[in-house]
Tab-separated table of C-alpha atoms in Angstrom:
chain	number	residue	atom	x	y	z
A	1494	MET	CA	-27.923	83.493	-100.075
A	1495	ILE	CA	-29.200	80.006	-99.015
A	1496	GLU	CA	-26.576	79.538	-96.562
A	1497	GLU	CA	-27.421	82.928	-94.884
A	1498	CYS	CA	-30.928	81.999	-94.679
A	1499	ARG	CA	-30.129	78.605	-93.145
A	1500	ASP	CA	-27.816	80.541	-90.712
A	1501	LYS	CA	-30.559	82.734	-89.752
A	1502	LEU	CA	-33.221	80.052	-89.325
A	1503	ARG	CA	-30.821	77.931	-87.278
A	1504	GLN	CA	-29.819	81.071	-85.009
A	1505	ALA	CA	-33.835	81.802	-84.459
A	1506	GLU	CA	-34.274	78.181	-83.602
A	1507	GLN	CA	-31.402	78.172	-81.019
A	1508	GLU	CA	-32.853	81.276	-79.390
A	1509	ARG	CA	-36.618	79.820	-79.442
A	1510	ASP	CA	-34.936	76.592	-77.734
A	1511	TYR	CA	-33.070	78.883	-75.012
A	1512	ALA	CA	-36.113	80.736	-74.374
A	1513	LEU	CA	-38.475	77.709	-73.708
A	1514	SER	CA	-35.677	76.210	-71.630
A	1515	HIS	CA	-34.930	79.314	-69.681
A	1516	GLN	CA	-38.434	80.902	-69.442
A	1517	LYS	CA	-39.377	82.081	-65.977
A	1518	LYS	CA	-42.772	80.488	-64.465
A	1519	VAL	CA	-44.856	83.120	-62.583
A	1520	GLU	CA	-47.815	81.726	-60.204
A	1521	ILE	CA	-50.533	84.067	-60.274
A	1522	PRO	CA	-52.915	83.503	-57.288
A	1523	VAL	CA	-56.571	83.030	-58.390
A	1524	GLU	CA	-59.450	83.501	-55.787
A	1525	LYS	CA	-61.515	80.497	-55.964
A	1526	PRO	CA	-65.055	80.863	-55.644
A	1527	VAL	CA	-66.860	80.169	-52.094
A	1528	LEU	CA	-70.241	78.282	-51.974
A	1529	TYR	CA	-72.990	81.214	-51.513
A	1530	GLN	CA	-70.320	83.982	-51.772
A	1531	LYS	CA	-72.093	86.206	-54.480
A	1532	CYS	CA	-70.100	89.373	-53.747
A	1533	GLY	CA	-67.542	91.010	-51.624
A	1534	ASN	CA	-70.083	92.216	-48.901
A	1535	CYS	CA	-71.531	88.770	-48.351
A	1536	ASN	CA	-70.565	87.089	-45.153
A	1537	GLN	CA	-71.824	83.598	-46.087
A	1538	THR	CA	-74.828	83.794	-44.007
A	1539	ALA	CA	-76.739	81.207	-46.220
A	1540	TYR	CA	-73.888	78.811	-45.917
A	1541	LEU	CA	-73.713	79.097	-42.276
A	1542	ARG	CA	-77.218	78.676	-41.773
A	1543	ALA	CA	-77.216	75.525	-43.999
A	1544	LYS	CA	-74.195	74.215	-42.004
A	1545	GLU	CA	-76.079	74.719	-38.712
A	1546	ARG	CA	-79.024	73.136	-39.864
A	1547	TYR	CA	-77.013	69.971	-41.173
A	1548	ASP	CA	-75.085	70.176	-37.890
A	1549	THR	CA	-78.293	70.040	-35.932
A	1550	GLN	CA	-80.070	67.364	-37.868
A	1551	ARG	CA	-76.953	65.218	-37.745
A	1552	GLU	CA	-76.843	65.451	-33.773
A	1553	LYS	CA	-80.339	64.654	-33.693
A	1554	LEU	CA	-80.071	61.524	-35.948
A	1555	ALA	CA	-77.092	60.528	-33.900
A	1556	GLY	CA	-79.123	60.816	-30.424
A	1557	ARG	CA	-81.837	58.543	-31.971
A	1558	TYR	CA	-79.394	56.152	-33.236
A	1559	LYS	CA	-77.631	55.841	-30.031
A	1560	ALA	CA	-81.080	55.304	-28.075
A	1561	LYS	CA	-82.481	52.676	-30.615
A	1562	THR	CA	-79.038	50.901	-30.186
A	1563	ALA	CA	-79.132	50.943	-26.544
A	1564	MET	CA	-82.880	49.734	-26.664
A	1565	TYR	CA	-81.867	47.050	-28.962
A	1566	GLU	CA	-78.936	45.910	-26.825
A	1567	ALA	CA	-81.161	45.762	-23.526
A	1568	LEU	CA	-83.773	43.879	-25.286
A	1569	MET	CA	-81.230	41.317	-26.405
A	1570	PHE	CA	-79.537	40.979	-23.094
A	1571	LEU	CA	-83.099	40.371	-21.423
A	1572	LEU	CA	-83.914	37.867	-24.185
A	1573	ILE	CA	-80.723	35.957	-24.073
A	1574	TRP	CA	-80.757	36.271	-19.926
A	1575	TYR	CA	-84.452	34.659	-19.931
A	1576	SER	CA	-83.063	31.859	-22.520
A	1577	VAL	CA	-80.283	30.911	-20.487
A	1578	SER	CA	-82.191	31.005	-17.232
A	1579	THR	CA	-85.066	28.878	-18.438
A	1580	THR	CA	-82.754	26.598	-20.234
A	1581	LEU	CA	-80.549	25.892	-17.268
A	1582	PHE	CA	-83.512	25.423	-15.016
A	1583	GLN	CA	-84.881	23.001	-17.326
A	1584	MET	CA	-81.349	21.195	-17.608
A	1585	ILE	CA	-81.152	20.825	-13.932
A	1586	ARG	CA	-84.465	19.181	-13.966
A	1587	SER	CA	-83.610	17.112	-16.818
A	1588	LYS	CA	-82.406	13.537	-15.453
A	1589	ILE	CA	-81.339	12.403	-18.962
A	1590	PHE	CA	-79.234	15.117	-19.642
A	1591	ILE	CA	-77.487	15.158	-16.083
A	1592	SER	CA	-76.887	11.485	-16.528
A	1593	ASP	CA	-75.332	12.277	-19.723
A	1594	CYS	CA	-73.352	14.833	-18.342
A	1595	VAL	CA	-71.987	12.702	-15.446
A	1596	VAL	CA	-71.092	9.666	-18.086
A	1597	PHE	CA	-69.223	12.257	-20.276
A	1598	PHE	CA	-67.192	13.818	-17.439
A	1599	ASP	CA	-66.647	10.331	-16.005
A	1600	THR	CA	-65.363	9.119	-19.209
A	1601	ILE	CA	-63.190	11.870	-19.644
A	1602	ALA	CA	-61.878	11.530	-15.999
A	1603	THR	CA	-61.203	7.723	-16.494
A	1604	PHE	CA	-59.286	8.257	-19.523
A	1605	ILE	CA	-57.187	10.755	-17.858
A	1606	GLN	CA	-56.507	8.342	-14.951
A	1607	SER	CA	-55.504	5.711	-17.534
A	1608	ILE	CA	-53.124	8.040	-19.214
A	1609	ALA	CA	-51.711	9.150	-15.915
A	1610	GLY	CA	-51.261	5.603	-14.630
A	1611	TRP	CA	-49.371	4.652	-17.941
A	1612	ILE	CA	-46.913	7.589	-17.711
A	1613	ILE	CA	-46.316	6.686	-14.117
A	1614	LEU	CA	-45.685	2.990	-14.945
A	1615	THR	CA	-43.483	4.156	-17.897
A	1616	GLY	CA	-41.595	6.262	-15.564
A	1617	LYS	CA	-40.865	3.768	-13.266
A	1618	ASN	CA	-40.009	1.350	-15.757
A	1619	VAL	CA	-37.260	3.574	-17.307
A	1620	ALA	CA	-36.080	4.614	-13.862
A	1621	GLN	CA	-35.048	0.742	-13.532
A	1622	ILE	CA	-31.919	1.491	-15.154
A	1623	SER	CA	-30.573	3.097	-12.016
A	1624	ASN	CA	-30.491	-0.388	-10.635
A	1625	GLY	CA	-27.137	-0.928	-12.077
A	1626	ILE	CA	-25.433	1.483	-9.954
A	1627	SER	CA	-23.955	0.123	-6.918
A	1628	ASN	CA	-24.099	2.943	-4.762
A	1629	PRO	CA	-27.580	2.858	-3.106
A	1630	VAL	CA	-27.948	6.636	-2.624
A	1631	ILE	CA	-27.097	7.677	-6.053
A	1632	THR	CA	-29.277	4.849	-7.262
A	1633	GLY	CA	-32.220	6.124	-5.317
A	1634	ILE	CA	-31.593	10.079	-6.310
A	1635	ILE	CA	-31.366	8.779	-10.090
A	1636	TYR	CA	-34.402	6.631	-9.888
A	1637	TRP	CA	-36.559	9.649	-8.563
A	1638	LEU	CA	-34.874	11.939	-10.907
A	1639	ILE	CA	-35.686	9.851	-13.892
A	1640	ARG	CA	-39.486	9.435	-12.922
A	1641	LEU	CA	-39.705	13.113	-11.948
A	1642	LEU	CA	-38.631	14.087	-15.281
A	1643	ILE	CA	-40.908	11.817	-17.291
A	1644	CYS	CA	-43.944	12.618	-15.267
A	1645	GLY	CA	-43.249	16.291	-15.221
A	1646	GLY	CA	-42.242	16.478	-18.778
A	1647	CYS	CA	-45.602	14.655	-19.907
A	1648	LEU	CA	-47.532	17.042	-17.500
A	1649	VAL	CA	-45.842	20.356	-18.625
A	1650	GLY	CA	-46.425	18.944	-22.141
A	1651	ALA	CA	-49.987	18.171	-21.669
A	1652	GLU	CA	-50.726	21.688	-20.170
A	1653	ILE	CA	-48.957	23.340	-23.125
A	1654	LEU	CA	-50.977	21.353	-25.610
A	1655	LEU	CA	-54.108	22.324	-23.849
A	1656	ALA	CA	-53.268	25.918	-23.632
A	1657	PHE	CA	-52.260	26.044	-27.365
A	1658	THR	CA	-55.695	24.011	-28.316
A	1659	GLY	CA	-57.620	26.562	-26.025
A	1660	ILE	CA	-56.181	29.556	-27.675
A	1661	LYS	CA	-56.652	28.294	-31.172
A	1662	ILE	CA	-60.197	27.630	-30.440
A	1663	ALA	CA	-60.753	31.031	-28.787
A	1664	GLY	CA	-59.065	32.530	-31.756
A	1665	LEU	CA	-61.058	30.641	-34.259
A	1666	TYR	CA	-64.483	31.648	-32.151
A	1667	LYS	CA	-63.243	35.106	-32.238
A	1668	LYS	CA	-62.393	35.478	-35.919
A	1669	TYR	CA	-65.375	33.661	-37.410
A	1670	CYS	CA	-68.161	33.033	-35.041
A	1671	TRP	CA	-67.958	36.096	-32.432
A	1672	ASP	CA	-71.335	37.363	-32.819
A	1673	MET	CA	-75.291	36.989	-32.215
A	1674	ILE	CA	-75.688	34.118	-34.454
A	1675	THR	CA	-73.338	32.010	-32.592
A	1676	ILE	CA	-75.477	32.776	-29.041
A	1677	LEU	CA	-78.595	32.079	-30.842
A	1678	VAL	CA	-77.122	28.713	-32.270
A	1679	THR	CA	-75.808	27.752	-28.767
A	1680	LEU	CA	-79.068	28.500	-27.106
A	1681	ILE	CA	-81.135	26.488	-29.626
A	1682	SER	CA	-78.686	23.681	-29.465
A	1683	MET	CA	-79.044	23.559	-25.886
A	1684	ALA	CA	-82.747	24.141	-25.570
A	1685	ILE	CA	-83.277	21.321	-28.150
A	1686	ALA	CA	-80.775	18.743	-26.455
A	1687	ILE	CA	-82.650	19.448	-23.256
A	1688	TYR	CA	-86.356	19.684	-24.114
A	1689	PHE	CA	-86.408	16.768	-26.704
A	1690	GLY	CA	-83.390	14.638	-25.176
A	1691	ASP	CA	-85.533	11.538	-24.851
A	1692	TRP	CA	-86.616	11.812	-28.494
A	1693	ILE	CA	-82.802	12.366	-29.527
A	1694	LYS	CA	-81.735	9.387	-27.521
A	1695	THR	CA	-84.679	7.078	-29.006
A	1696	VAL	CA	-83.664	7.771	-32.685
A	1697	LEU	CA	-79.969	8.299	-32.190
A	1698	PRO	CA	-78.355	6.543	-29.019
A	1699	ILE	CA	-75.722	9.288	-28.525
A	1700	ASN	CA	-74.678	11.420	-25.294
A	1701	LEU	CA	-76.342	14.629	-25.082
A	1702	LEU	CA	-73.472	16.627	-24.204
A	1703	PHE	CA	-71.346	15.076	-26.825
A	1704	PHE	CA	-74.148	16.121	-29.215
A	1705	LEU	CA	-73.864	19.725	-28.469
A	1706	LEU	CA	-70.142	19.627	-28.580
A	1707	PHE	CA	-70.398	18.099	-32.198
A	1708	VAL	CA	-73.228	20.461	-33.126
A	1709	GLN	CA	-70.815	23.380	-32.286
A	1710	LEU	CA	-67.878	21.562	-34.315
A	1711	VAL	CA	-70.208	21.615	-37.378
A	1712	TYR	CA	-71.233	25.132	-36.960
A	1713	VAL	CA	-67.748	26.378	-36.707
A	1714	GLY	CA	-66.681	24.407	-39.438
A	1715	ILE	CA	-69.585	25.711	-41.826
A	1716	ARG	CA	-68.639	29.274	-40.485
A	1717	TRP	CA	-65.196	28.945	-41.436
A	1718	TYR	CA	-65.851	27.454	-44.908
A	1719	VAL	CA	-68.489	30.255	-45.569
A	1720	LYS	CA	-66.236	33.047	-44.639
A	1721	GLY	CA	-63.140	31.686	-46.548
A	1722	TRP	CA	-65.508	31.338	-49.620
A	1723	ARG	CA	-66.579	34.823	-49.276
A	1724	GLU	CA	-63.213	36.020	-48.704
A	1725	THR	CA	-61.649	34.498	-51.921
A	1726	ARG	CA	-64.449	36.247	-54.052
A	1727	GLY	CA	-64.107	39.422	-52.544
A	1728	TYR	CA	-67.160	39.931	-50.584
A	1729	TYR	CA	-65.196	40.979	-47.663
C-alpha cells in the first residue's frame, strides 16, 4: 500500500515537471494607455494642442538664445578689436617696448648665426678627412658631400624640432587654453607690459617681450595643472 502511494506520488511529480518544462507560452497583446486618451472616440486633441504649444515655445526660446548669442559674440568681437587696436597703437608709440623687441630678436638672430657658424665649421673640419685621398676630383666630391650632409642634416633636424615644438605648443593651447580667458590674459598682459613698461623695467630689469612670453608660459602651466587636478577628481 505504501509502495503504491509512493509510485503515484512519483508519477504525479514527473507529470508536474513535464508540464512545467513543456508548457506553451502565449503572449497576449495588451493595449497601453496613451496620454490624454480617455475613450475610443478621443483623437488626442488635448495632447496635440499641448505638444504644439511646447514646440512653439521651444522655437521662440531657441530664437531668443541665438539672437542673444549673436549679440554677445558681436560685442566681444568689437571689444577684442578695440583692445587689440589700441594696444598695438600704444605699442608702436612705446620706444621702450620697441627697443626690447629689437634686442630680443637681435639676440635670437645672433644665437642662430652662432649655431650656423659652428655647424659650418664642424662640417668643414670633418670634411678634412677627404684630404687623404690622392685623386683631387674624388677628394673635392667627398669634401663637399660631407659638408652638405652635415649642414643639411642639421638644418632638417632643426626644422623638424621646430615643427614638433610648434605642434606640441599648439595642441597644448587648444586642449587647455582655447577659450576667452586666454584672450583676456594675453590682452591684459600686453597692456600692462606696454603701458607700464617703464615701471616694470625700473623694478625688474627684464626684456618686456621675454616678460610676455614668460607670463604666457606660467599661465599655460597653471591651466594645465588646474585641468589635470579637476580631471583626476572627476569634475570633467
